[in-house]
Coordinates of C-alpha atoms in Angstrom, one line a residue:
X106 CA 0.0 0.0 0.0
X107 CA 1.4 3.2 -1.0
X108 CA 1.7 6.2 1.6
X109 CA 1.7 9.8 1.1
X110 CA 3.1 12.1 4.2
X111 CA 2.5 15.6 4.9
X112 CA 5.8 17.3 6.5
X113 CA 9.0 17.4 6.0
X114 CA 10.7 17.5 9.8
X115 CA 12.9 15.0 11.6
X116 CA 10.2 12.8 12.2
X117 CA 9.1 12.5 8.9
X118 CA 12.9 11.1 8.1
X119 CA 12.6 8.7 10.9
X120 CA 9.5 7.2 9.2
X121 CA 10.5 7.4 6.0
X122 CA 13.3 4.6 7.2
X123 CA 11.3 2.6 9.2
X124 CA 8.9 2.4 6.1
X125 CA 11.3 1.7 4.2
X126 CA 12.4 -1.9 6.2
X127 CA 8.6 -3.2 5.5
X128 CA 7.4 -5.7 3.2
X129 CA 3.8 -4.2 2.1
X130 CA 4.2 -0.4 2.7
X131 CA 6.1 1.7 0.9
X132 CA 6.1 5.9 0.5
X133 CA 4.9 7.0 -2.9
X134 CA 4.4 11.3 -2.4
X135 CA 5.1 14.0 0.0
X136 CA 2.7 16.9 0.3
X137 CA 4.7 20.0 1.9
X138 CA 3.4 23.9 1.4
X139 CA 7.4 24.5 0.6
X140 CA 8.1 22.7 -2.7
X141 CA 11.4 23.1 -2.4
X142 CA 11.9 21.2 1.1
X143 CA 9.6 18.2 -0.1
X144 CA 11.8 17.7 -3.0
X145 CA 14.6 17.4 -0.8
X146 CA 12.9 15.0 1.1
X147 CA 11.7 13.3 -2.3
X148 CA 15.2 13.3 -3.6
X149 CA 17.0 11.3 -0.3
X150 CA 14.3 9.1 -0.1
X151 CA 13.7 8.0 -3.6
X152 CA 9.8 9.2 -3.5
X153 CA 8.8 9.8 -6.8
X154 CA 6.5 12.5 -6.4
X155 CA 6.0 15.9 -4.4
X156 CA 2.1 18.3 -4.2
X157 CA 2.0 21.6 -2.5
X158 CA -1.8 21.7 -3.4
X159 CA -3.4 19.7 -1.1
X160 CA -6.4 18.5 -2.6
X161 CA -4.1 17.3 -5.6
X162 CA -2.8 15.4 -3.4
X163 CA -6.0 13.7 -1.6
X164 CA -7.4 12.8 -4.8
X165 CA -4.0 11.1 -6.2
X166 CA -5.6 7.5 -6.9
X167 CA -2.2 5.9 -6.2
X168 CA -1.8 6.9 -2.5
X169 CA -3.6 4.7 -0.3
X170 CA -2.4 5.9 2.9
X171 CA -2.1 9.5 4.4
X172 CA 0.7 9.7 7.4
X173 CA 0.3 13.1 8.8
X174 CA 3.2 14.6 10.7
X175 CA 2.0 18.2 10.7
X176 CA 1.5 20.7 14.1
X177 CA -0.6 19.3 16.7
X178 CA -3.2 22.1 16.1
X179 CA -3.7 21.0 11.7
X180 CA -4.0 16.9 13.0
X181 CA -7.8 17.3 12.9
X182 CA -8.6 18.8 10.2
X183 CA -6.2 17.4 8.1
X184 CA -6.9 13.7 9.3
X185 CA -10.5 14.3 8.4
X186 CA -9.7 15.7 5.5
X187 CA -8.1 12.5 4.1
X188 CA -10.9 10.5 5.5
X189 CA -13.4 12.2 3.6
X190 CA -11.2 11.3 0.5
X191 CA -11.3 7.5 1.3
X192 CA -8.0 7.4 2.7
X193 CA -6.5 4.9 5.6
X194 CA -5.0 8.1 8.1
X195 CA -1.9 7.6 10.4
X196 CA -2.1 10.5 13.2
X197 CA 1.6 11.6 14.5
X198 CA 0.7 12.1 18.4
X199 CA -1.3 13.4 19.9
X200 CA -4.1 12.6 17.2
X201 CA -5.9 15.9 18.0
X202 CA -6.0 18.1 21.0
X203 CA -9.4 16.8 22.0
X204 CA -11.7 13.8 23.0
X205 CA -14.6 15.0 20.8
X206 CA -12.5 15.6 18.0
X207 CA -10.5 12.1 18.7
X208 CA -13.7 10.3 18.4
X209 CA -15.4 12.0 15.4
X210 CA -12.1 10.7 13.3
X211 CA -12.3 6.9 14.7
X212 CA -16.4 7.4 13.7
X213 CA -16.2 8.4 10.4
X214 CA -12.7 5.8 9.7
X215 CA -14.7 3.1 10.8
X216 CA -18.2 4.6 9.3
X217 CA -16.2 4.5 5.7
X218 CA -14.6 1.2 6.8
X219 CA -11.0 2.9 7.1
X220 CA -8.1 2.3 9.3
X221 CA -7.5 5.4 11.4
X222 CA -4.3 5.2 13.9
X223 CA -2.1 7.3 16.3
X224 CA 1.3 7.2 15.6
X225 CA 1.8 6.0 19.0
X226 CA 5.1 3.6 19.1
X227 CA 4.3 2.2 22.6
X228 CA 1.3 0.1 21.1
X229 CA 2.9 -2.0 18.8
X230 CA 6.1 -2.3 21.1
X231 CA 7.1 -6.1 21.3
X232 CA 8.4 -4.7 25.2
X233 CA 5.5 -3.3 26.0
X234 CA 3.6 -6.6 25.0
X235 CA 5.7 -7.9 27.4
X236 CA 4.7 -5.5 30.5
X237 CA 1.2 -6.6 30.1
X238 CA 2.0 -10.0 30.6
X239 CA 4.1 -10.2 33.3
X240 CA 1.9 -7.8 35.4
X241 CA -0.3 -10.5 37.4
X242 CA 3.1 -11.8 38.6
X243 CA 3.4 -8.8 40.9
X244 CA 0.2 -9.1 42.7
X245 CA -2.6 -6.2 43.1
X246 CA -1.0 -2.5 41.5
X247 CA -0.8 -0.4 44.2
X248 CA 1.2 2.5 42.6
X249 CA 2.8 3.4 39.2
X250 CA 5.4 5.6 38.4
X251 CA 6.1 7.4 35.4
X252 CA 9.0 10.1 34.2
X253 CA 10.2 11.5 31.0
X254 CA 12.5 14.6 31.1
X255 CA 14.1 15.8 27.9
X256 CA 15.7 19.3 28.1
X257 CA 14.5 20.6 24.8
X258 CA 16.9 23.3 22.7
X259 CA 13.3 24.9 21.9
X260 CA 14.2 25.6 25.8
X261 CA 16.6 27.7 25.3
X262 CA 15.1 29.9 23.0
X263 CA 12.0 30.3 24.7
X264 CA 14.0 31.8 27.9
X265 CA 15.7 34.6 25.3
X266 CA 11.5 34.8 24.6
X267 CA 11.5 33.3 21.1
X268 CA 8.3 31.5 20.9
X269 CA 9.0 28.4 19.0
X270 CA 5.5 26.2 17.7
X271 CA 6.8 23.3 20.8
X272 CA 5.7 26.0 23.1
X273 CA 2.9 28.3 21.2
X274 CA -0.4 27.0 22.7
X275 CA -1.6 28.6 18.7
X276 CA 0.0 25.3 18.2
X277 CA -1.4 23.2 20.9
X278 CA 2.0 22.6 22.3
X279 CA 3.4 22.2 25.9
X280 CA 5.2 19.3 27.8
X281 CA 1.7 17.7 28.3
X282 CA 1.4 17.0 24.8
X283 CA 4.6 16.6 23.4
X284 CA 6.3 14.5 26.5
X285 CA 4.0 13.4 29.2
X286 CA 1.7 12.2 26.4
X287 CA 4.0 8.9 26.3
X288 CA 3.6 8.2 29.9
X289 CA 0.2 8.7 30.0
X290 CA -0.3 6.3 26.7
X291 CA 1.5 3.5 28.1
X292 CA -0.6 3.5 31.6
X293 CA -4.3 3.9 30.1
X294 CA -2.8 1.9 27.3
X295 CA -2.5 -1.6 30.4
X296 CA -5.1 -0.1 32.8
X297 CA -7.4 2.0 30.9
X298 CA -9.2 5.6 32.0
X299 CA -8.5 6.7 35.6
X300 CA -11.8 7.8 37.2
X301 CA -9.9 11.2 38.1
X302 CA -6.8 13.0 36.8
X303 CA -5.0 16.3 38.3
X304 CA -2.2 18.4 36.2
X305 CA 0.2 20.1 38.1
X306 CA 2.1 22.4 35.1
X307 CA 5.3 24.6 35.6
X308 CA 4.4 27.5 33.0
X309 CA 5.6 30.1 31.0
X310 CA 4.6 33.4 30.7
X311 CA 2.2 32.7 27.9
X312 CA 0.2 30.1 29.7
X313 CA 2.3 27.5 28.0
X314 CA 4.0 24.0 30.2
X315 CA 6.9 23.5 29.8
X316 CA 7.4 20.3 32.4
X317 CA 5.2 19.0 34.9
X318 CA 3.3 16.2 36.8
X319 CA 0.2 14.8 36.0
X320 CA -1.9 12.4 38.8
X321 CA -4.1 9.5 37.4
X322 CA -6.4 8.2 40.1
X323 CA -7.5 4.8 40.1
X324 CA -10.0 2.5 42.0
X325 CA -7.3 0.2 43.5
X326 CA -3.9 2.5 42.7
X327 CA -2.7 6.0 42.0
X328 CA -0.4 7.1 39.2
X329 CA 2.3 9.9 38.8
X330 CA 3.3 11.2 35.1
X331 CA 6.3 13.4 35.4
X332 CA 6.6 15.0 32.0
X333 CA 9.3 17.9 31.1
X334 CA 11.2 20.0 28.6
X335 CA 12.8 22.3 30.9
X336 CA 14.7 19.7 32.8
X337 CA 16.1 16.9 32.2
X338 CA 16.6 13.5 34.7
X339 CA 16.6 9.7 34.8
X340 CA 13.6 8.6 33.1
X341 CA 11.9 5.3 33.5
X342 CA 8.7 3.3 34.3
X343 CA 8.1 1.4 37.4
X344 CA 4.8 -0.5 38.5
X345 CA 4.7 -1.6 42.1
X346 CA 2.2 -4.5 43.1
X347 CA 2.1 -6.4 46.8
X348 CA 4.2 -9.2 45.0
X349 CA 6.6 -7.1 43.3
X350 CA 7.4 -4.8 40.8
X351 CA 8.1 -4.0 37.1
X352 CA 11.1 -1.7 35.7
X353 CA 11.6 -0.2 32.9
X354 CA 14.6 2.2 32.2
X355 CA 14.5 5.0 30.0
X356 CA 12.0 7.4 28.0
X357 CA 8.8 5.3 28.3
X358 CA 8.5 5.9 24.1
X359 CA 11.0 3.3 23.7
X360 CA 10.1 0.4 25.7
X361 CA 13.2 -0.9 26.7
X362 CA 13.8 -4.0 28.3
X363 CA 11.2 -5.1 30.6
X364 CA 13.0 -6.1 34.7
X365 CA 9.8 -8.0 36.5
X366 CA 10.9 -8.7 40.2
X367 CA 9.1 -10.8 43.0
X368 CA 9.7 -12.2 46.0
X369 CA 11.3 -15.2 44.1
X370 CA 12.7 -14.2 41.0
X371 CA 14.2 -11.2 39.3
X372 CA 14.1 -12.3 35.2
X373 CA 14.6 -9.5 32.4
X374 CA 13.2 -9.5 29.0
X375 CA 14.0 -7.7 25.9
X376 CA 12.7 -9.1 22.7
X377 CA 13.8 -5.3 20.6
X378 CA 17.1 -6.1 19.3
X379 CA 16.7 -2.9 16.8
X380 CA 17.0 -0.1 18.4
X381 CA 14.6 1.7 16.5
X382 CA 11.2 1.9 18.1
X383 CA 9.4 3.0 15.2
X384 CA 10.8 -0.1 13.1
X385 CA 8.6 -1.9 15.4
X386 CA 5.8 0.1 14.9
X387 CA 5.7 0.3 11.3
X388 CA 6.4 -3.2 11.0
X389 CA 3.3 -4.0 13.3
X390 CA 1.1 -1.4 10.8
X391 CA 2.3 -3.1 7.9
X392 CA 1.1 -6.2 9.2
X393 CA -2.4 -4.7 10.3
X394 CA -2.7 -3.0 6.7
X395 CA -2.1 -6.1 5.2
X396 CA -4.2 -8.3 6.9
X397 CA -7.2 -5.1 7.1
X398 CA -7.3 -6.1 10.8
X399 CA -10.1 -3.8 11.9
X400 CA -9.9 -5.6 15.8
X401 CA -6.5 -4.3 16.3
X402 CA -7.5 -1.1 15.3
X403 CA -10.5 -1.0 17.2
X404 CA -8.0 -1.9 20.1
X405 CA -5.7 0.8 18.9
X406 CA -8.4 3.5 19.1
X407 CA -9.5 2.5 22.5
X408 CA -5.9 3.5 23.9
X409 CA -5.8 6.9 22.1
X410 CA -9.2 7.9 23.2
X411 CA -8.5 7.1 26.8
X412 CA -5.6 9.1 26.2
X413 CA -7.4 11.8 24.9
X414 CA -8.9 12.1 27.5
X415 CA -6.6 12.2 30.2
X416 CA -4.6 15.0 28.5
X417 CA -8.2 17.1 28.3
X418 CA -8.9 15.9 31.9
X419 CA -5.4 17.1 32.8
X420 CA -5.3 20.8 31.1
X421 CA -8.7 21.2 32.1
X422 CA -8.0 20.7 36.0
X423 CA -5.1 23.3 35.7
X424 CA -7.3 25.9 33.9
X425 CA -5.1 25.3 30.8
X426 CA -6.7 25.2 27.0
X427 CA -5.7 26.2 23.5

């Protein structure tokens, strides 16, 4: 199935590779407004063609897919855009700013019978897969831990006051939605929506978060989500249950290899061997794609929408909004 993307940034690159190393998918034309920096794109990846007219691009009957890795604030009408065109739609995170709007897309994929995905890397993790299993072994979840800190070079030019789109809530930006996101994703993604979430933010003057800690409240458990861009730290997820307790280093968007502890064992498993983490996850969409498996999907939606809503929970509970 052939993909078209729309943007040209890093992420797009890191894609473009991962796409690259699948069987089925493969990239057939890059939509940017600036011809000349989707040609470049075009030229190092051997795409063969490039649109700066957008509805030229939508109606191009040999693109079959539409990966969109545009600001957070263009995801939603862009996505629906595609849909409306007959398009499957991948989402770069977060898929929009909102529930509602979160929803309406997954409606109207699965009322045209389209695939419709976040470009979330911690579902189609083979570590994360992992995590779930192991987590009756440590007994009843009693608390979960969560922390990703990556001092961010936007950072530095937002303390000389140069407003970059990473923190312009125009853009529907912040730490909330560019870091925390990935903590929050991987807890409703093995325990579902909290019944109540709190967002403590550290703010810039324009309103903007640039780092701070989010509280998911569950029936049996509560959660911490340290998220930050003005900071940096050890970063790493840890469950704790009355039988033990599962560890894993690092930013929780690469699901690295999975330490389960109990009172009789200590085993670790790692079944990434590339170290790419969205190798893994294009290889997983590739699969879904070719097999049109609408289940998965349908499972895939369920996590972004919970996540949806936390994030809105959480800005909402500090007074925060675009």
């Amino acid at each position: 199935m052939n993909i078209g993307t729309i943007g040209t940034g890093q992420i797009v690159e890191k894609i473009l590779t991962s796409i690259g190393k699948t069987r089925y998918l493969k990239c057939s034309a890059v939509y940017s407004r600036a011809k000349e920096k989707g040609r470049a794109l075009a030229k190092r990846f051997g795409i063969p063609a490039v649109y700066t007219d957008m509805e030229a691009f939508l109606n191009a009957p040999d693109i079959d897919i539409i990966y969109i890795a545009s600001p957070n604030s263009l995801h939603y009408s862009q996505a629906k855009m595609a849909l409306e065109h007959g398009k499957h739609v991948i989402v770069e995170k977060p898929m929009t700013p909102y529930y509602g709007q979160t929803k309406e897309l997954f409606d109207l994929a699965l009322k045209k019978g389209l695939l419709c995905f976040e470009a979330s890397t911690i579902g189609h993790a083979p570590n994360f897969a992992i995590m779930k299993e192991h987590l009756d072994e440590i007994g009843r979840t009693r608390l979960v831990l969560c922390s990703y800190s990556q001092y961010s070079s936007r950072y530095d030019l937002l303390r000389k006051d140069e407003v970059t789109n990473m923190f312009d809530p125009a853009f529907c930006g912040g730490a909330l939605m560019d870091i925390n996101y990935y903590n929050i994703y991987t807890v409703t993604a093995l325990f579902g929506r909290p019944g109540q979430v709190v967002y403590y933010p550290n703010r810039y003057k324009n309103g903007i978060d640039t780092s701070g800690i989010l509280m998911m409240i569950y029936p049996d458990f509560v959660c911490q989500c340290t998220g930050a861009k003005d900071t940096w730290g050890a970063n790493g997820v840890q469950i704790q249950g009355e039988d033990g307790y599962i560890f894993v280093a690092g930013s929780t968007n690469e699901s690295g290899p999975v330490k389960v502890v109990t009172k009789v064992s200590e085993k670790i498993y790692d079944v990434q061997p590339d170290g790419n983490q969205w190798y893994y996850e294009f290889q997983s969409l590739d699969r879904i794609f070719y097999d049109g498996d609408m289940e998965r999907c349908k499972a895939l939606m369920q996590a972004t929408l919970d996540t949806a809503w936390v994030l809105e929970e959480g800005r909402k509970s500090a007074a925060m909004d675009f």
